[in-house]
Short mmCIF file of C-alpha atoms and ligand atoms in Angstrom, two decimals:
data_model
loop_
_atom_site.label_atom_id
_atom_site.label_comp_id
_atom_site.label_asym_id
_atom_site.label_seq_id
_atom_site.Cartn_x
_atom_site.Cartn_y
_atom_site.Cartn_z
CA MET X 341 27.04 7.95 16.16
CA ARG X 342 24.43 10.67 15.71
CA ILE X 343 22.02 10.96 12.81
CA TYR X 344 22.45 14.77 12.99
CA ASP X 345 26.17 14.46 12.10
CA ILE X 346 25.42 12.04 9.26
CA ILE X 347 22.84 14.39 7.74
CA ASP X 348 25.26 17.29 8.09
CA LYS X 349 28.07 15.30 6.45
CA LYS X 350 25.91 14.43 3.43
CA ARG X 351 24.62 17.99 3.27
CA HIS X 352 28.27 19.03 2.79
CA ALA X 353 28.65 16.38 0.05
CA LYS X 354 31.05 14.20 2.04
CA GLU X 355 31.20 10.44 1.60
CA LEU X 356 29.43 8.34 4.26
CA SER X 357 31.12 5.25 5.64
CA LYS X 358 29.72 1.70 5.63
CA GLU X 359 29.18 1.92 9.40
CA GLU X 360 27.29 5.20 9.10
CA ILE X 361 25.00 3.85 6.40
CA GLU X 362 24.35 0.63 8.35
CA PHE X 363 23.62 2.71 11.44
CA VAL X 364 21.05 4.79 9.53
CA ILE X 365 19.17 1.77 8.14
CA SER X 366 19.21 -0.34 11.30
CA SER X 367 18.19 2.59 13.54
CA TYR X 368 15.44 3.59 11.12
CA MET X 369 14.07 0.03 11.15
CA LYS X 370 13.98 0.17 14.96
CA ASP X 371 12.20 3.55 14.81
CA GLU X 372 15.13 5.16 16.61
CA ILE X 373 15.46 7.72 13.83
CA LYS X 374 12.49 9.85 12.87
CA ASP X 375 10.95 10.15 9.43
CA TYR X 376 11.86 13.85 9.28
CA GLN X 377 15.53 13.04 9.86
CA ILE X 378 15.59 10.34 7.16
CA SER X 379 13.75 12.74 4.85
CA ALA X 380 16.47 15.35 5.36
CA LEU X 381 19.15 12.75 4.63
CA LEU X 382 17.32 11.51 1.51
CA MET X 383 17.04 15.07 0.23
CA ALA X 384 20.78 15.64 0.84
CA ILE X 385 21.46 12.42 -1.13
CA CYS X 386 19.20 13.62 -3.97
CA ILE X 387 21.13 16.87 -4.15
CA ASN X 388 24.69 15.64 -3.55
CA SER X 389 24.36 12.06 -4.83
CA MET X 390 26.36 9.08 -3.56
CA SER X 391 29.59 7.41 -4.61
CA GLU X 392 29.60 3.84 -5.96
CA ALA X 393 30.87 2.63 -2.58
CA GLU X 394 28.11 4.43 -0.66
CA THR X 395 25.46 3.04 -3.05
CA SER X 396 26.80 -0.46 -2.49
CA TYR X 397 26.77 -0.04 1.33
CA LEU X 398 23.21 1.27 1.17
CA THR X 399 22.10 -1.63 -1.04
CA ASN X 400 23.68 -4.11 1.35
CA ALA X 401 22.07 -2.53 4.39
CA ILE X 402 18.60 -2.57 2.77
CA LEU X 403 19.10 -6.12 1.47
CA ASN X 404 19.96 -7.35 4.97
CA SER X 405 16.98 -5.64 6.61
CA GLY X 406 14.79 -8.70 5.90
CA ASP X 407 14.68 -12.23 4.49
CA VAL X 408 17.20 -13.29 1.86
CA LEU X 409 16.11 -16.24 -0.32
CA ASP X 410 18.57 -19.09 -0.54
CA LEU X 411 18.35 -20.70 -3.98
CA SER X 412 21.68 -22.51 -3.62
CA SER X 413 19.96 -25.94 -3.61
CA LEU X 414 18.78 -25.32 -7.20
CA ASN X 415 20.96 -25.74 -10.30
CA GLY X 416 23.40 -22.90 -10.86
CA TYR X 417 21.31 -21.40 -13.67
CA THR X 418 18.85 -19.36 -11.64
CA VAL X 419 17.71 -16.25 -13.44
CA ASP X 420 15.33 -13.46 -12.53
CA LYS X 421 13.97 -10.48 -14.39
CA HIS X 422 12.61 -7.14 -13.29
CA SER X 423 10.88 -4.36 -15.13
CA THR X 424 10.96 -0.83 -13.76
CA GLY X 425 7.24 -0.68 -14.48
CA GLY X 426 4.97 -0.54 -17.45
CA ILE X 427 1.38 -0.68 -18.61
CA GLY X 428 0.44 -3.94 -20.30
CA ASP X 429 3.73 -5.49 -19.20
CA LYS X 430 3.05 -9.20 -19.25
CA THR X 431 6.64 -10.17 -20.11
CA THR X 432 7.16 -12.42 -17.05
CA LEU X 433 4.32 -14.69 -18.22
CA ILE X 434 6.11 -15.09 -21.54
CA VAL X 435 9.83 -15.05 -20.77
CA ALA X 436 9.72 -17.26 -17.66
CA PRO X 437 8.41 -20.38 -19.50
CA ILE X 438 10.65 -19.67 -22.51
CA VAL X 439 13.84 -19.64 -20.45
CA ALA X 440 12.71 -22.50 -18.20
CA SER X 441 12.13 -24.61 -21.32
CA LEU X 442 15.82 -24.03 -22.14
CA GLY X 443 17.25 -25.32 -18.85
CA CYS X 444 17.31 -22.12 -16.79
CA THR X 445 15.52 -21.95 -13.43
CA VAL X 446 13.07 -19.15 -12.69
CA ALA X 447 12.10 -19.13 -8.99
CA LYS X 448 10.36 -15.84 -8.62
CA MET X 449 8.28 -13.80 -6.22
CA SER X 450 6.13 -11.27 -8.03
CA GLY X 451 3.99 -8.38 -6.91
CA ARG X 452 0.34 -7.48 -7.15
CA GLY X 453 -0.80 -4.42 -9.03
CA LEU X 454 -1.72 -1.16 -7.36
CA GLY X 455 -3.25 1.79 -9.17
CA PHE X 456 -2.86 1.74 -12.93
CA THR X 457 0.04 -0.74 -13.03
CA GLY X 458 -0.76 -4.44 -13.21
CA GLY X 459 0.85 -7.23 -11.22
CA THR X 460 1.91 -10.64 -12.54
CA VAL X 461 0.26 -12.40 -9.59
CA ASP X 462 -3.13 -10.83 -10.40
CA LYS X 463 -2.80 -11.97 -13.99
CA LEU X 464 -2.00 -15.53 -12.88
CA GLU X 465 -5.00 -15.51 -10.54
CA SER X 466 -7.23 -15.21 -13.62
CA ILE X 467 -6.59 -18.95 -13.97
CA GLU X 468 -9.00 -21.13 -12.02
CA GLY X 469 -7.19 -23.04 -9.26
CA PHE X 470 -3.76 -21.43 -9.74
CA LYS X 471 -2.00 -21.19 -6.37
CA THR X 472 -0.05 -18.00 -5.82
CA GLU X 473 0.94 -18.99 -2.29
CA LEU X 474 3.24 -21.96 -1.70
CA SER X 475 5.22 -23.08 1.34
CA PRO X 476 8.99 -22.42 1.07
CA ALA X 477 9.55 -26.18 0.65
CA ASP X 478 6.98 -26.45 -2.18
CA PHE X 479 8.41 -23.32 -3.82
CA LEU X 480 11.88 -24.88 -3.95
CA SER X 481 10.74 -28.36 -4.94
CA GLN X 482 8.65 -27.00 -7.84
CA ALA X 483 11.66 -24.98 -9.03
CA LYS X 484 13.78 -28.16 -8.86
CA ASP X 485 11.18 -30.35 -10.62
CA ILE X 486 10.12 -28.13 -13.51
CA GLY X 487 12.47 -25.11 -13.46
CA ILE X 488 9.73 -22.55 -12.98
CA VAL X 489 7.69 -21.23 -10.07
CA VAL X 490 6.11 -17.81 -9.61
CA VAL X 491 4.32 -16.87 -6.40
CA GLY X 492 3.14 -13.72 -4.63
CA GLN X 493 5.68 -12.11 -2.38
CA SER X 494 5.48 -14.02 0.90
CA ALA X 495 8.95 -13.53 2.36
CA ASP X 496 9.68 -10.15 3.87
CA LEU X 497 12.23 -9.05 1.28
CA ALA X 498 14.04 -5.76 1.89
CA PRO X 499 11.48 -4.24 4.31
CA ALA X 500 13.68 -1.15 4.74
CA ASP X 501 13.01 -0.37 1.09
CA LYS X 502 9.25 -0.41 1.68
CA LYS X 503 9.64 2.11 4.49
CA LEU X 504 12.09 4.31 2.62
CA TYR X 505 10.10 4.20 -0.62
CA ALA X 506 6.89 5.33 1.11
CA LEU X 507 8.80 8.29 2.52
CA ARG X 508 10.54 9.12 -0.76
CA ASP X 509 7.18 9.07 -2.49
CA VAL X 510 5.89 11.98 -0.38
CA THR X 511 9.10 14.00 -0.05
CA ALA X 512 10.05 14.37 -3.73
CA THR X 513 13.08 12.12 -3.25
CA ILE X 514 12.30 9.28 -5.66
CA ASP X 515 14.29 10.86 -8.41
CA SER X 516 17.87 9.96 -7.50
CA ILE X 517 19.93 7.36 -9.35
CA PRO X 518 21.72 5.91 -6.27
CA LEU X 519 18.42 5.71 -4.38
CA ILE X 520 16.55 4.03 -7.24
CA ALA X 521 19.48 1.67 -7.96
CA SER X 522 19.80 0.57 -4.32
CA SER X 523 16.02 0.21 -3.97
CA ILE X 524 15.66 -2.05 -7.01
CA MET X 525 18.86 -4.03 -6.53
CA SER X 526 18.36 -4.72 -2.81
CA LYS X 527 15.07 -6.48 -3.65
CA LYS X 528 16.53 -8.36 -6.61
CA LEU X 529 19.59 -9.47 -4.63
CA ALA X 530 17.35 -10.63 -1.77
CA SER X 531 15.43 -12.77 -4.29
CA GLY X 532 18.48 -14.98 -4.66
CA SER X 533 18.99 -15.58 -8.40
CA LYS X 534 22.51 -15.67 -9.82
CA SER X 535 21.60 -13.82 -13.05
CA ILE X 536 19.30 -10.83 -13.24
CA VAL X 537 17.93 -9.07 -16.32
CA LEU X 538 16.53 -5.60 -15.77
CA ASP X 539 14.12 -4.02 -18.24
CA VAL X 540 14.74 -0.32 -17.65
CA LYS X 541 11.87 1.65 -19.15
CA VAL X 542 12.44 5.06 -20.70
CA GLY X 543 9.79 7.59 -21.67
CA SER X 544 6.73 9.50 -20.55
CA GLY X 545 5.28 6.49 -18.72
CA ALA X 546 8.53 5.69 -16.89
CA PHE X 547 10.70 6.94 -14.00
CA MET X 548 13.54 7.64 -16.42
CA LYS X 549 12.47 10.20 -18.99
CA THR X 550 15.66 10.21 -21.10
CA VAL X 551 17.93 7.50 -22.50
CA ASP X 552 20.91 9.27 -20.86
CA ASP X 553 19.42 8.99 -17.37
CA ALA X 554 18.27 5.42 -17.97
CA GLU X 555 21.80 4.53 -19.02
CA LYS X 556 23.24 6.02 -15.83
CA LEU X 557 20.75 4.03 -13.75
CA ALA X 558 21.44 0.84 -15.72
CA ASN X 559 25.22 1.24 -15.32
CA ALA X 560 24.82 1.80 -11.58
CA MET X 561 22.72 -1.38 -11.22
CA VAL X 562 25.00 -3.53 -13.38
CA LYS X 563 28.02 -2.42 -11.29
CA LEU X 564 26.15 -3.02 -8.05
CA GLY X 565 25.27 -6.55 -9.19
CA LYS X 566 28.90 -7.35 -10.03
CA GLY X 567 29.92 -6.27 -6.53
CA PHE X 568 27.50 -8.88 -5.16
CA ASP X 569 28.77 -11.57 -7.55
CA ARG X 570 25.66 -11.55 -9.77
CA ASN X 571 25.45 -11.23 -13.55
CA VAL X 572 23.26 -8.24 -14.26
CA THR X 573 22.13 -7.22 -17.75
CA ALA X 574 20.03 -4.11 -18.33
CA VAL X 575 17.87 -3.63 -21.42
CA LEU X 576 16.82 -0.01 -22.02
CA THR X 577 13.36 0.01 -23.60
CA ASN X 578 10.79 2.51 -24.78
CA MET X 579 7.72 3.04 -22.56
CA ASN X 580 5.64 5.75 -24.15
CA ALA X 581 2.65 3.58 -25.05
CA PRO X 582 1.29 0.36 -23.49
CA LEU X 583 3.31 -2.78 -24.19
CA GLY X 584 1.46 -5.00 -26.64
CA LEU X 585 -2.29 -4.76 -27.14
CA ALA X 586 -3.88 -6.02 -23.93
CA VAL X 587 -4.10 -4.25 -20.56
CA GLY X 588 -5.86 -6.08 -17.72
CA ASN X 589 -5.57 -9.56 -16.25
CA SER X 590 -7.13 -12.44 -18.23
CA VAL X 591 -6.76 -10.36 -21.43
CA GLU X 592 -3.01 -10.09 -20.78
CA LEU X 593 -2.84 -13.81 -20.14
CA TRP X 594 -4.48 -14.34 -23.54
CA GLU X 595 -1.88 -12.08 -25.16
CA ALA X 596 1.00 -13.84 -23.39
CA MET X 597 -0.23 -17.16 -24.80
CA GLU X 598 -0.46 -15.61 -28.25
CA VAL X 599 3.25 -14.75 -28.10
CA LEU X 600 4.15 -18.18 -26.72
CA SER X 601 2.23 -19.66 -29.67
CA GLY X 602 4.39 -17.70 -32.14
CA ARG X 603 1.81 -14.98 -32.82
CA GLY X 604 1.33 -11.70 -30.98
CA GLU X 605 1.98 -8.00 -31.42
CA GLN X 606 5.34 -7.14 -32.93
CA ASN X 607 6.77 -4.88 -30.18
CA LEU X 608 5.79 -7.19 -27.35
CA LYS X 609 7.26 -10.13 -29.22
CA ALA X 610 10.50 -8.25 -29.94
CA LEU X 611 10.90 -7.22 -26.30
CA CYS X 612 10.24 -10.74 -25.02
CA LEU X 613 12.74 -12.23 -27.47
CA THR X 614 15.39 -9.75 -26.32
CA VAL X 615 14.74 -10.16 -22.59
CA SER X 616 14.63 -13.99 -22.84
CA SER X 617 17.81 -14.05 -24.92
CA CYS X 618 19.59 -11.91 -22.32
CA MET X 619 18.34 -14.23 -19.55
CA VAL X 620 19.50 -17.39 -21.35
CA SER X 621 22.80 -15.83 -22.38
CA SER X 622 23.53 -14.68 -18.85
CA ALA X 623 22.36 -17.82 -17.02
CA LEU X 624 23.99 -20.35 -19.37
CA SER X 625 27.04 -18.18 -20.29
CA LEU X 626 26.28 -18.20 -24.02
CA GLU X 627 26.74 -15.55 -26.71
CA LEU X 628 23.61 -13.47 -27.16
CA ASP X 629 22.98 -14.59 -30.75
CA VAL X 630 23.26 -18.27 -29.77
CA ALA X 631 20.77 -17.65 -26.96
CA ARG X 632 18.47 -15.85 -29.37
CA ASP X 633 18.41 -18.80 -31.77
CA MET X 634 17.52 -21.09 -28.87
CA VAL X 635 14.72 -18.76 -27.75
CA GLU X 636 13.25 -18.53 -31.26
CA ASN X 637 13.42 -22.29 -31.54
CA ALA X 638 11.68 -22.78 -28.17
CA ILE X 639 8.75 -20.74 -29.49
CA SER X 640 8.57 -22.17 -32.99
CA THR X 641 8.72 -25.80 -31.81
CA GLY X 642 6.03 -25.28 -29.14
CA LYS X 643 8.50 -26.12 -26.35
CA ALA X 644 7.93 -22.79 -24.58
CA LEU X 645 4.13 -23.12 -24.71
CA ALA X 646 4.35 -26.70 -23.42
CA LYS X 647 6.46 -25.46 -20.49
CA PHE X 648 3.86 -22.75 -19.83
CA TYR X 649 1.07 -25.37 -19.54
CA GLU X 650 3.27 -27.63 -17.43
CA TRP X 651 3.93 -24.73 -15.06
CA ILE X 652 0.29 -23.70 -14.76
CA GLU X 653 -0.86 -27.28 -14.12
CA TYR X 654 1.92 -27.97 -11.62
CA GLN X 655 0.81 -24.91 -9.66
CA GLY X 656 -2.83 -26.10 -9.59
CA GLY X 657 -4.22 -24.10 -12.52
CA ASN X 658 -6.96 -25.48 -14.77
CA THR X 659 -5.49 -25.25 -18.26
CA SER X 660 -8.60 -26.54 -20.04
CA LYS X 661 -10.18 -23.13 -19.40
CA ILE X 662 -7.29 -21.12 -20.79
CA ARG X 663 -6.59 -23.24 -23.86
CA ASP X 664 -9.74 -21.70 -25.28
CA SER X 665 -9.14 -18.00 -25.91
CA SER X 666 -12.87 -17.21 -25.80
CA ALA X 667 -12.83 -17.96 -22.06
CA LEU X 668 -10.00 -15.48 -21.45
CA LEU X 669 -11.77 -12.86 -23.53
CA GLY X 670 -15.18 -13.76 -22.11
CA ALA X 671 -16.08 -10.73 -19.96
CA LYS X 672 -19.81 -10.26 -19.50
CA TYR X 673 -19.84 -6.89 -21.27
CA LYS X 674 -17.74 -5.62 -24.18
CA LYS X 675 -17.81 -2.27 -25.91
CA SER X 676 -15.64 -0.53 -28.50
CA ILE X 677 -13.99 2.85 -28.04
CA LEU X 678 -14.34 4.87 -31.24
CA ALA X 679 -11.91 7.36 -32.78
CA GLU X 680 -13.06 10.95 -32.30
CA ARG X 681 -11.55 12.12 -35.57
CA GLU X 682 -9.67 10.96 -38.64
CA GLY X 683 -5.86 10.90 -38.62
CA TYR X 684 -2.76 9.06 -37.52
CA ILE X 685 -2.64 8.10 -33.86
CA SER X 686 0.34 10.13 -32.70
CA SER X 687 0.26 9.12 -29.04
CA LEU X 688 -1.57 6.66 -26.81
CA ASP X 689 -0.75 7.63 -23.27
CA ALA X 690 0.17 4.49 -21.34
CA GLN X 691 -1.03 5.91 -18.03
CA ALA X 692 -4.45 6.86 -19.47
CA VAL X 693 -4.94 3.35 -20.89
CA GLY X 694 -3.84 1.80 -17.57
CA THR X 695 -6.18 4.02 -15.58
CA ALA X 696 -9.11 3.30 -17.93
CA SER X 697 -8.48 -0.43 -17.52
CA MET X 698 -8.35 -0.01 -13.74
CA MET X 699 -11.67 1.91 -13.88
CA LEU X 700 -13.22 -1.08 -15.68
CA GLY X 701 -12.32 -3.21 -12.66
CA ALA X 702 -8.92 -4.62 -13.69
CA GLY X 703 -6.93 -2.81 -10.98
CA ARG X 704 -7.10 -1.71 -7.38
CA ILE X 705 -7.42 1.79 -6.03
CA LYS X 706 -6.78 0.53 -2.48
CA LYS X 707 -4.71 -2.52 -1.54
CA GLU X 708 -7.78 -4.36 -0.19
CA ASP X 709 -9.93 -3.86 -3.33
CA LYS X 710 -11.10 -6.97 -5.20
CA ILE X 711 -10.34 -7.02 -8.89
CA ASP X 712 -12.44 -8.15 -11.83
CA HIS X 713 -10.11 -10.57 -13.63
CA SER X 714 -12.15 -10.41 -16.83
CA ALA X 715 -11.89 -6.60 -17.07
CA GLY X 716 -9.47 -4.72 -19.28
CA ILE X 717 -8.79 -3.21 -22.66
CA ILE X 718 -7.48 -4.61 -25.93
CA LEU X 719 -6.16 -2.10 -28.44
CA ASN X 720 -7.14 -2.44 -32.08
CA LYS X 721 -4.85 0.40 -33.09
CA ARG X 722 -1.34 1.43 -32.15
CA VAL X 723 0.68 4.64 -32.41
CA GLY X 724 1.34 5.28 -36.11
CA ASP X 725 -1.91 3.65 -37.33
CA PHE X 726 -4.33 5.70 -39.45
CA VAL X 727 -7.97 5.77 -38.29
CA THR X 728 -11.18 7.16 -39.74
CA LYS X 729 -13.68 8.96 -37.51
CA SER X 730 -15.72 6.46 -35.42
CA GLU X 731 -13.44 3.56 -36.27
CA PRO X 732 -12.90 1.27 -33.22
CA ILE X 733 -9.53 1.97 -31.55
CA ALA X 734 -9.96 -0.44 -28.65
CA MET X 735 -12.34 -2.90 -27.00
CA MET X 736 -13.30 -2.59 -23.34
CA TYR X 737 -14.09 -5.66 -21.22
CA THR X 738 -15.87 -5.61 -17.85
CA SER X 739 -18.47 -7.24 -15.58
CA ASN X 740 -20.09 -3.87 -14.89
CA GLU X 741 -21.38 -2.01 -17.94
CA ALA X 742 -21.98 1.17 -15.90
CA LEU X 743 -18.19 1.70 -16.01
CA PHE X 744 -17.93 2.03 -19.81
CA ASP X 745 -18.47 5.78 -20.13
CA SER X 746 -15.93 6.94 -17.56
CA ALA X 747 -13.33 4.44 -18.78
CA SER X 748 -13.81 5.41 -22.40
CA ASN X 749 -13.50 9.14 -21.58
CA LEU X 750 -10.29 8.52 -19.68
CA PHE X 751 -8.89 6.45 -22.53
CA LEU X 752 -9.79 9.04 -25.17
CA GLY X 753 -8.12 11.75 -23.05
CA GLY X 754 -4.85 9.93 -23.70
CA VAL X 755 -5.20 9.67 -27.49
CA SER X 756 -3.68 12.30 -29.80
CA TYR X 757 -4.05 12.43 -33.58
CA SER X 758 -1.98 14.07 -36.30
CA ASN X 759 -2.31 14.55 -40.03
CA LYS X 760 1.18 13.21 -40.66
CA MET X 761 2.56 9.80 -39.81
CA PRO X 762 4.35 10.31 -36.45
CA THR X 763 8.02 9.38 -36.08
CA GLN X 764 8.57 6.63 -33.55
CA ASN X 765 11.39 5.93 -31.14
CA PRO X 766 13.02 2.51 -31.28
CA LEU X 767 11.66 -0.13 -28.91
CA ILE X 768 15.05 -1.24 -27.60
CA TYR X 769 17.63 1.48 -27.11
CA LYS X 770 20.53 -0.42 -25.65
CA ILE X 771 21.71 -3.52 -23.80
CA ILE X 772 24.20 -2.91 -20.99
CA LYS X 773 26.19 -5.66 -19.24
N1 URA B 720 11.27 1.04 -8.47
C1 URA B 720 11.75 0.67 -7.26
O1 URA B 720 11.61 -0.46 -6.85
N2 URA B 720 12.40 1.61 -6.52
C2 URA B 720 12.59 2.88 -6.94
O2 URA B 720 13.19 3.66 -6.24
C3 URA B 720 12.07 3.25 -8.20
C4 URA B 720 11.43 2.29 -8.96
#
């Protein structure tokens, strides 16, 4: 087999065989195929797309390029979730204890944040003593004992995706539904859970800019999952503004606990209820409305919050510090960002808020950077709110007050005002199974 012939075949929009796709991935992992050849193939795929069968072969080849977690020793109700990326997205911290409190098992490896997007593991590391690294045996025994464990990614899951993604990022080949679907699903399938709920973001802050495209991606991933004997549900959600009010690490933990306590911002709460209901419905084979009643009950009775504390303590975290919200909101310096004019807030650019929070110390510019867990932003106002000039729109938190001016300028660059109340898109567009 020659890579030249495979590129040429795809260039002429012909279907690649399983053997050809496996050859490409295994040779690329052994550095027997050059980056420029894979780049040409990726571009041909972007232009001519791939059939369902090709997408499934590609997913399988990427999935088998590294470790595959075996969760078969756990109960049959393992469930995972994935979000295609969002600012202020602390849903894992909320939905994982909710669904674990209802008999599902969440055994999850999560990422760290890079750039303006936050990572669940960084948020958890705001808790004194919390261990984000566990041995494989401890990972499994915690999942068995309490139904919930979340650690940083230690296993080498789908390494071919890492290599391909880095190349796609610099060759304008991210934007292809079969490539995105195989990239996401290979990692989720390697993570081992039987049920998977995908939060597919749509909007200016997301990969998918339109509901139509997001639906195509969601359908491709749901079909892929079925082919691998997994239950996949995709929830299409709006990502034009940050999710909830808090963006950062300990501030997001505070907000997660607000929702688990039955309070919290309306959109964040609504999204978490929907995602948890889909997880419970899929893992326990229940109708969605039955699952939703169970989820609401887990919050209102305090069962979900109790599971959250159990989880944090089991993993070494000191919960006495986080039970008191003033500790989570206790950055050394705080300063308000003030509205520059009167009017309705018509947009609050998620990327600008994420970048401002990163500037305050909450995120990394390079992988090795240390983060300031106390840093971040909490919004006082949301899109659609009316503000008067100089009214506080948000509060900044940091350990370094010299960062306030640049962060506030970045934030304000992402705020638009209008004289009329703006129309707003729904939060949840569709659920696809
Ligand atoms: N997220 C992924 O993991 N892969 C993609 O290709 C796009 C988004």
